[in-house]
mmCIF file of C-alpha atoms in Angstrom:
data_model
loop_
_atom_site.group_PDB
_atom_site.id
_atom_site.type_symbol
_atom_site.label_atom_id
_atom_site.label_comp_id
_atom_site.label_asym_id
_atom_site.label_seq_id
_atom_site.Cartn_x
_atom_site.Cartn_y
_atom_site.Cartn_z
ATOM 1 C CA MET J 377 66.317 57.314 28.344
ATOM 2 C CA SER J 378 67.915 54.912 27.045
ATOM 3 C CA GLU J 379 66.694 52.131 28.745
ATOM 4 C CA GLN J 380 63.841 52.759 26.960
ATOM 5 C CA VAL J 381 65.575 53.299 23.664
ATOM 6 C CA LEU J 382 67.202 50.338 24.419
ATOM 7 C CA GLN J 383 64.422 47.828 25.224
ATOM 8 C CA GLY J 384 61.802 49.301 22.321
ATOM 9 C CA THR J 385 65.139 48.528 20.058
ATOM 10 C CA ARG J 386 65.301 44.898 21.199
ATOM 11 C CA SER J 387 60.836 44.156 20.859
ATOM 12 C CA VAL J 388 61.206 45.771 17.390
ATOM 13 C CA LYS J 389 63.786 43.319 16.670
ATOM 14 C CA ALA J 390 61.603 40.173 18.468
ATOM 15 C CA ALA J 391 59.111 41.057 16.258
ATOM 16 C CA ARG J 392 61.232 40.631 13.395
ATOM 17 C CA ILE J 393 62.491 37.566 13.992
ATOM 18 C CA ARG J 394 59.224 35.856 15.666
ATOM 19 C CA ARG J 395 58.403 32.604 13.612
ATOM 20 C CA PRO J 396 54.950 33.473 11.528
ATOM 21 C CA GLY J 397 52.098 31.722 12.900
ATOM 22 C CA TRP J 398 49.165 28.659 11.266
ATOM 23 C CA LYS J 399 47.190 32.105 10.271
ATOM 24 C CA ASP J 400 50.119 33.648 8.561
ATOM 25 C CA PRO J 401 49.274 34.680 5.214
ATOM 26 C CA ARG J 402 52.463 33.871 3.702
ATOM 27 C CA LEU J 403 52.727 31.051 5.074
ATOM 28 C CA ALA J 404 49.592 29.340 3.770
ATOM 29 C CA LEU J 405 50.514 30.425 0.285
ATOM 30 C CA GLY J 406 53.953 28.613 0.981
ATOM 31 C CA ALA J 407 51.652 25.517 1.849
ATOM 32 C CA VAL J 408 49.376 25.751 -1.024
ATOM 33 C CA LEU J 409 52.115 26.415 -2.927
ATOM 34 C CA VAL J 410 54.403 23.325 -2.274
ATOM 35 C CA VAL J 411 51.206 20.996 -2.609
ATOM 36 C CA ALA J 412 50.150 22.068 -6.321
ATOM 37 C CA SER J 413 53.357 21.524 -6.801
ATOM 38 C CA VAL J 414 53.449 17.666 -5.508
ATOM 39 C CA ALA J 415 50.042 17.599 -7.205
ATOM 40 C CA GLY J 416 51.317 18.682 -10.372
ATOM 41 C CA THR J 417 54.695 16.308 -10.051
ATOM 42 C CA MET J 418 52.197 13.342 -9.566
ATOM 43 C CA TYR J 419 49.854 13.787 -12.049
ATOM 44 C CA LEU J 420 52.703 14.333 -15.039
ATOM 45 C CA VAL J 421 54.382 10.950 -13.459
ATOM 46 C CA GLY J 422 51.060 9.036 -13.828
ATOM 47 C CA GLU J 423 50.366 10.485 -17.133
ATOM 48 C CA MET J 424 53.582 8.893 -18.619
ATOM 49 C CA HIS J 425 53.574 5.636 -16.958
ATOM 50 C CA GLU J 426 49.719 5.349 -17.778
ATOM 51 C CA THR J 427 48.963 2.301 -19.843
ATOM 52 C CA THR J 428 46.309 1.144 -22.616
ATOM 53 C CA THR J 429 45.092 -2.577 -22.950
ATOM 54 C CA VAL J 430 44.958 -3.174 -26.834
ATOM 55 C CA TYR J 431 44.696 -6.288 -29.321
ATOM 56 C CA VAL J 432 48.460 -7.025 -30.788
ATOM 57 C CA ALA J 433 48.573 -10.223 -33.681
ATOM 58 C CA ARG J 434 49.927 -13.497 -31.446
ATOM 59 C CA SER J 435 50.756 -14.839 -35.043
ATOM 60 C CA ASN J 436 50.388 -13.595 -38.746
ATOM 61 C CA ILE J 437 47.282 -12.764 -39.602
ATOM 62 C CA THR J 438 46.788 -12.593 -43.263
ATOM 63 C CA LEU J 439 44.419 -10.872 -45.381
ATOM 64 C CA GLY J 440 40.900 -11.788 -44.701
ATOM 65 C CA GLU J 441 41.377 -14.422 -41.694
ATOM 66 C CA GLN J 442 39.380 -14.561 -39.201
ATOM 67 C CA LEU J 443 40.659 -12.441 -35.753
ATOM 68 C CA THR J 444 40.013 -14.494 -32.824
ATOM 69 C CA ALA J 445 42.164 -15.112 -29.712
ATOM 70 C CA GLU J 446 43.619 -17.881 -31.238
ATOM 71 C CA ASN J 447 46.139 -14.705 -33.315
ATOM 72 C CA MET J 448 45.455 -12.015 -31.009
ATOM 73 C CA LYS J 449 46.337 -11.405 -27.767
ATOM 74 C CA THR J 450 46.242 -8.005 -25.721
ATOM 75 C CA GLN J 451 49.023 -6.196 -24.404
ATOM 76 C CA GLU J 452 49.312 -2.903 -21.912
ATOM 77 C CA VAL J 453 51.340 -0.361 -23.675
ATOM 78 C CA GLN J 454 51.945 3.362 -23.662
ATOM 79 C CA LEU J 455 50.290 5.311 -26.552
ATOM 80 C CA GLY J 456 48.622 8.608 -25.826
ATOM 81 C CA GLU J 457 47.013 10.206 -27.761
ATOM 82 C CA THR J 458 46.675 7.531 -30.522
ATOM 83 C CA ALA J 459 45.218 5.040 -28.460
ATOM 84 C CA GLY J 460 42.108 5.199 -29.778
ATOM 85 C CA ARG J 461 43.704 4.574 -33.193
ATOM 86 C CA TYR J 462 43.999 0.748 -32.156
ATOM 87 C CA LEU J 463 41.306 -2.227 -31.392
ATOM 88 C CA ASN J 464 41.204 -2.326 -27.993
ATOM 89 C CA PRO J 465 38.934 -5.047 -25.801
ATOM 90 C CA ASP J 466 36.254 -1.996 -25.859
ATOM 91 C CA LEU J 467 35.662 -2.669 -29.370
ATOM 92 C CA ASP J 468 32.796 -5.015 -30.376
ATOM 93 C CA ILE J 469 34.626 -7.483 -32.405
ATOM 94 C CA ASP J 470 31.758 -10.150 -33.853
ATOM 95 C CA ASP J 471 32.273 -13.314 -35.672
ATOM 96 C CA LEU J 472 32.568 -11.076 -39.257
ATOM 97 C CA ALA J 473 35.492 -8.962 -37.928
ATOM 98 C CA ARG J 474 38.696 -9.725 -40.823
ATOM 99 C CA ALA J 475 41.250 -8.086 -41.415
ATOM 100 C CA ASN J 476 41.286 -6.695 -44.045
ATOM 101 C CA THR J 477 45.900 -5.883 -44.534
ATOM 102 C CA PHE J 478 48.375 -8.433 -43.550
ATOM 103 C CA ILE J 479 49.219 -8.091 -40.574
ATOM 104 C CA SER J 480 52.222 -8.823 -39.124
ATOM 105 C CA ALA J 481 53.026 -11.042 -35.614
ATOM 106 C CA GLY J 482 53.681 -8.565 -32.485
ATOM 107 C CA GLU J 483 51.944 -5.761 -34.406
ATOM 108 C CA LEU J 484 49.850 -3.505 -33.106
ATOM 109 C CA ILE J 485 46.136 -4.116 -35.132
ATOM 110 C CA PRO J 486 45.058 -0.763 -36.206
ATOM 111 C CA VAL J 487 41.118 -0.163 -36.074
ATOM 112 C CA THR J 488 41.517 0.934 -40.091
ATOM 113 C CA SER J 489 43.294 -2.876 -40.322
ATOM 114 C CA VAL J 490 39.746 -4.820 -39.409
ATOM 115 C CA THR J 491 37.203 -4.866 -41.666
ATOM 116 C CA HIS J 492 32.942 -6.938 -40.599
ATOM 117 C CA SER J 493 32.718 -7.978 -44.340
ATOM 118 C CA ASP J 494 33.456 -11.216 -46.099
ATOM 119 C CA LEU J 495 36.667 -11.036 -48.026
ATOM 120 C CA GLY J 496 35.377 -13.785 -50.010
ATOM 121 C CA SER J 497 36.783 -14.112 -53.412
ATOM 122 C CA ARG J 498 38.416 -10.844 -53.588
ATOM 123 C CA ARG J 499 42.040 -8.819 -54.241
ATOM 124 C CA PRO J 500 43.465 -5.649 -52.062
ATOM 125 C CA ILE J 501 44.885 -3.808 -55.447
ATOM 126 C CA ASN J 502 46.311 -0.379 -54.162
ATOM 127 C CA ILE J 503 45.914 2.320 -56.955
ATOM 128 C CA GLU J 504 47.100 6.259 -56.658
ATOM 129 C CA LEU J 505 44.750 8.923 -57.367
ATOM 130 C CA PRO J 506 44.103 13.000 -57.046
ATOM 131 C CA ALA J 507 44.660 14.264 -53.313
ATOM 132 C CA ASP J 508 41.390 15.431 -53.667
ATOM 133 C CA LEU J 509 38.869 13.070 -52.817
ATOM 134 C CA THR J 510 35.893 13.359 -50.732
ATOM 135 C CA SER J 511 35.926 12.339 -47.398
ATOM 136 C CA SER J 512 33.437 9.898 -47.721
ATOM 137 C CA ILE J 513 35.806 7.446 -49.027
ATOM 138 C CA GLY J 514 37.524 5.802 -46.146
ATOM 139 C CA PRO J 515 37.871 2.384 -44.637
ATOM 140 C CA GLY J 516 34.528 0.797 -45.000
ATOM 141 C CA SER J 517 32.892 2.327 -47.791
ATOM 142 C CA PHE J 518 32.097 1.758 -51.396
ATOM 143 C CA VAL J 519 33.429 3.348 -55.218
ATOM 144 C CA ASP J 520 31.968 2.843 -58.502
ATOM 145 C CA VAL J 521 35.041 2.363 -60.326
ATOM 146 C CA TRP J 522 35.603 4.059 -63.854
ATOM 147 C CA ILE J 523 38.623 3.544 -66.326
ATOM 148 C CA ALA J 524 39.869 5.946 -68.871
ATOM 149 C CA LYS J 525 42.038 5.033 -71.380
ATOM 150 C CA ARG J 526 44.973 6.644 -72.683
ATOM 151 C CA GLU J 527 44.933 7.339 -76.284
ATOM 152 C CA SER J 528 48.550 6.740 -78.396
ATOM 153 C CA GLY J 529 50.598 9.360 -79.330
ATOM 154 C CA GLY J 530 49.665 11.769 -76.793
ATOM 155 C CA ASN J 531 48.318 12.807 -72.846
ATOM 156 C CA THR J 532 44.134 12.710 -73.478
ATOM 157 C CA TYR J 533 42.108 10.221 -72.381
ATOM 158 C CA GLY J 534 38.953 8.636 -74.397
ATOM 159 C CA VAL J 535 35.470 8.512 -72.278
ATOM 160 C CA PRO J 536 35.622 6.541 -69.136
ATOM 161 C CA GLU J 537 33.883 3.529 -69.314
ATOM 162 C CA LYS J 538 32.640 1.621 -65.279
ATOM 163 C CA LEU J 539 34.733 -1.147 -64.208
ATOM 164 C CA SER J 540 32.450 -1.905 -61.372
ATOM 165 C CA SER J 541 30.197 -0.861 -59.028
ATOM 166 C CA MET J 542 30.419 -1.728 -55.032
ATOM 167 C CA VAL J 543 34.017 -1.845 -54.390
ATOM 168 C CA GLU J 544 34.919 -1.999 -51.234
ATOM 169 C CA VAL J 545 37.645 0.269 -49.840
ATOM 170 C CA ALA J 546 39.685 -1.565 -47.015
ATOM 171 C CA ALA J 547 42.389 1.488 -46.516
ATOM 172 C CA ARG J 548 42.783 4.768 -47.215
ATOM 173 C CA VAL J 549 46.595 6.212 -47.189
ATOM 174 C CA GLU J 550 47.538 10.509 -47.771
ATOM 175 C CA SER J 551 50.725 10.593 -49.584
ATOM 176 C CA GLY J 552 52.795 13.314 -50.683
ATOM 177 C CA GLY J 553 55.984 15.923 -49.465
ATOM 178 C CA GLY J 554 59.540 14.475 -50.786
ATOM 179 C CA LEU J 555 61.552 16.550 -53.427
ATOM 180 C CA VAL J 556 58.786 16.605 -55.576
ATOM 181 C CA ASP J 557 56.061 17.232 -53.158
ATOM 182 C CA ARG J 558 53.692 15.582 -55.403
ATOM 183 C CA GLN J 559 50.512 14.838 -53.113
ATOM 184 C CA GLY J 560 47.784 12.442 -53.737
ATOM 185 C CA THR J 561 45.910 9.250 -51.757
ATOM 186 C CA ASN J 562 46.210 5.468 -51.699
ATOM 187 C CA LEU J 563 43.447 3.680 -52.036
ATOM 188 C CA GLU J 564 43.270 0.147 -51.129
ATOM 189 C CA LEU J 565 40.177 -1.591 -52.643
ATOM 190 C CA LEU J 566 39.016 -5.199 -52.636
ATOM 191 C CA VAL J 567 38.812 -6.347 -56.565
ATOM 192 C CA GLU J 568 36.339 -9.532 -57.697
ATOM 193 C CA PRO J 569 38.700 -11.902 -59.930
ATOM 194 C CA ASN J 570 37.209 -10.892 -62.814
ATOM 195 C CA GLN J 571 38.187 -7.199 -62.542
ATOM 196 C CA LEU J 572 41.148 -7.673 -61.372
ATOM 197 C CA GLU J 573 42.969 -8.458 -64.626
ATOM 198 C CA PRO J 574 41.630 -4.735 -65.894
ATOM 199 C CA LEU J 575 42.822 -2.892 -63.750
ATOM 200 C CA LEU J 576 45.872 -4.051 -63.701
ATOM 201 C CA GLN J 577 46.236 -3.794 -67.119
ATOM 202 C CA ALA J 578 45.166 0.065 -66.642
ATOM 203 C CA LEU J 579 47.844 1.103 -64.305
ATOM 204 C CA ALA J 580 50.351 -0.962 -66.068
ATOM 205 C CA ASN J 581 48.721 1.695 -69.602
ATOM 206 C CA GLU J 582 48.669 4.830 -67.373
ATOM 207 C CA SER J 583 44.986 4.531 -68.149
ATOM 208 C CA ARG J 584 43.287 7.319 -65.679
ATOM 209 C CA ILE J 585 41.940 5.579 -62.920
ATOM 210 C CA ILE J 586 39.029 7.411 -61.600
ATOM 211 C CA VAL J 587 36.725 6.425 -58.185
ATOM 212 C CA ILE J 588 32.872 8.008 -57.208
ATOM 213 C CA TYR J 589 31.523 7.071 -53.829
ATOM 214 C CA ASN J 590 28.921 5.157 -53.870
ATOM 215 C CA PRO J 591 26.539 5.778 -50.478
ATOM 216 C CA ALA J 592 24.611 2.537 -51.144
ATOM 217 C CA GLY J 593 26.949 1.098 -49.395
ATOM 218 C CA ALA J 594 26.534 2.710 -46.195
ATOM 219 C CA LYS J 595 25.666 1.346 -43.453
#
């Protein structure tokens, strides 16, 4: 009787230490977890090393200068989700593609720094405006510019007068924060020489500058 009990005990122990077979669910689950871990690691490593081909300035590019192979070159860079903000070979670059701002040599070329219209004699000027501008006003759009002169000895303004129509917007930057937390929008406008002086005078005299989106300039 005791011998039978001993043999039964050995059988139970043998069953406990028996190696799992290929059909064992635990082994299959472990294999799936290992494969998933390796695949996830490889994906993360690939994402960290993924690069995008974009254009950078081969030399300094001045305002209005045409973008060509002479002043641009391609470069592989890691940009992640910001890749769409920069000029790349997949975007059409025609003979009218020009810089609407100064771009330093070696700098990535933002899409917002490219215009497809001839700047001619226009000059860029930056003006600070309230933050609640319509979203339609952006690089490549056109605005009408009005000026309301400040009345002497107070904070009131005269009747607005139109300075010019169809002024192209070269850039738009939202500003704000800091100690005073003053919100605003900085617009870079491309103005003709005859409009430059009165606009500079308006800025110097703290006149109120008003820009109104002109849908006639939409392409």
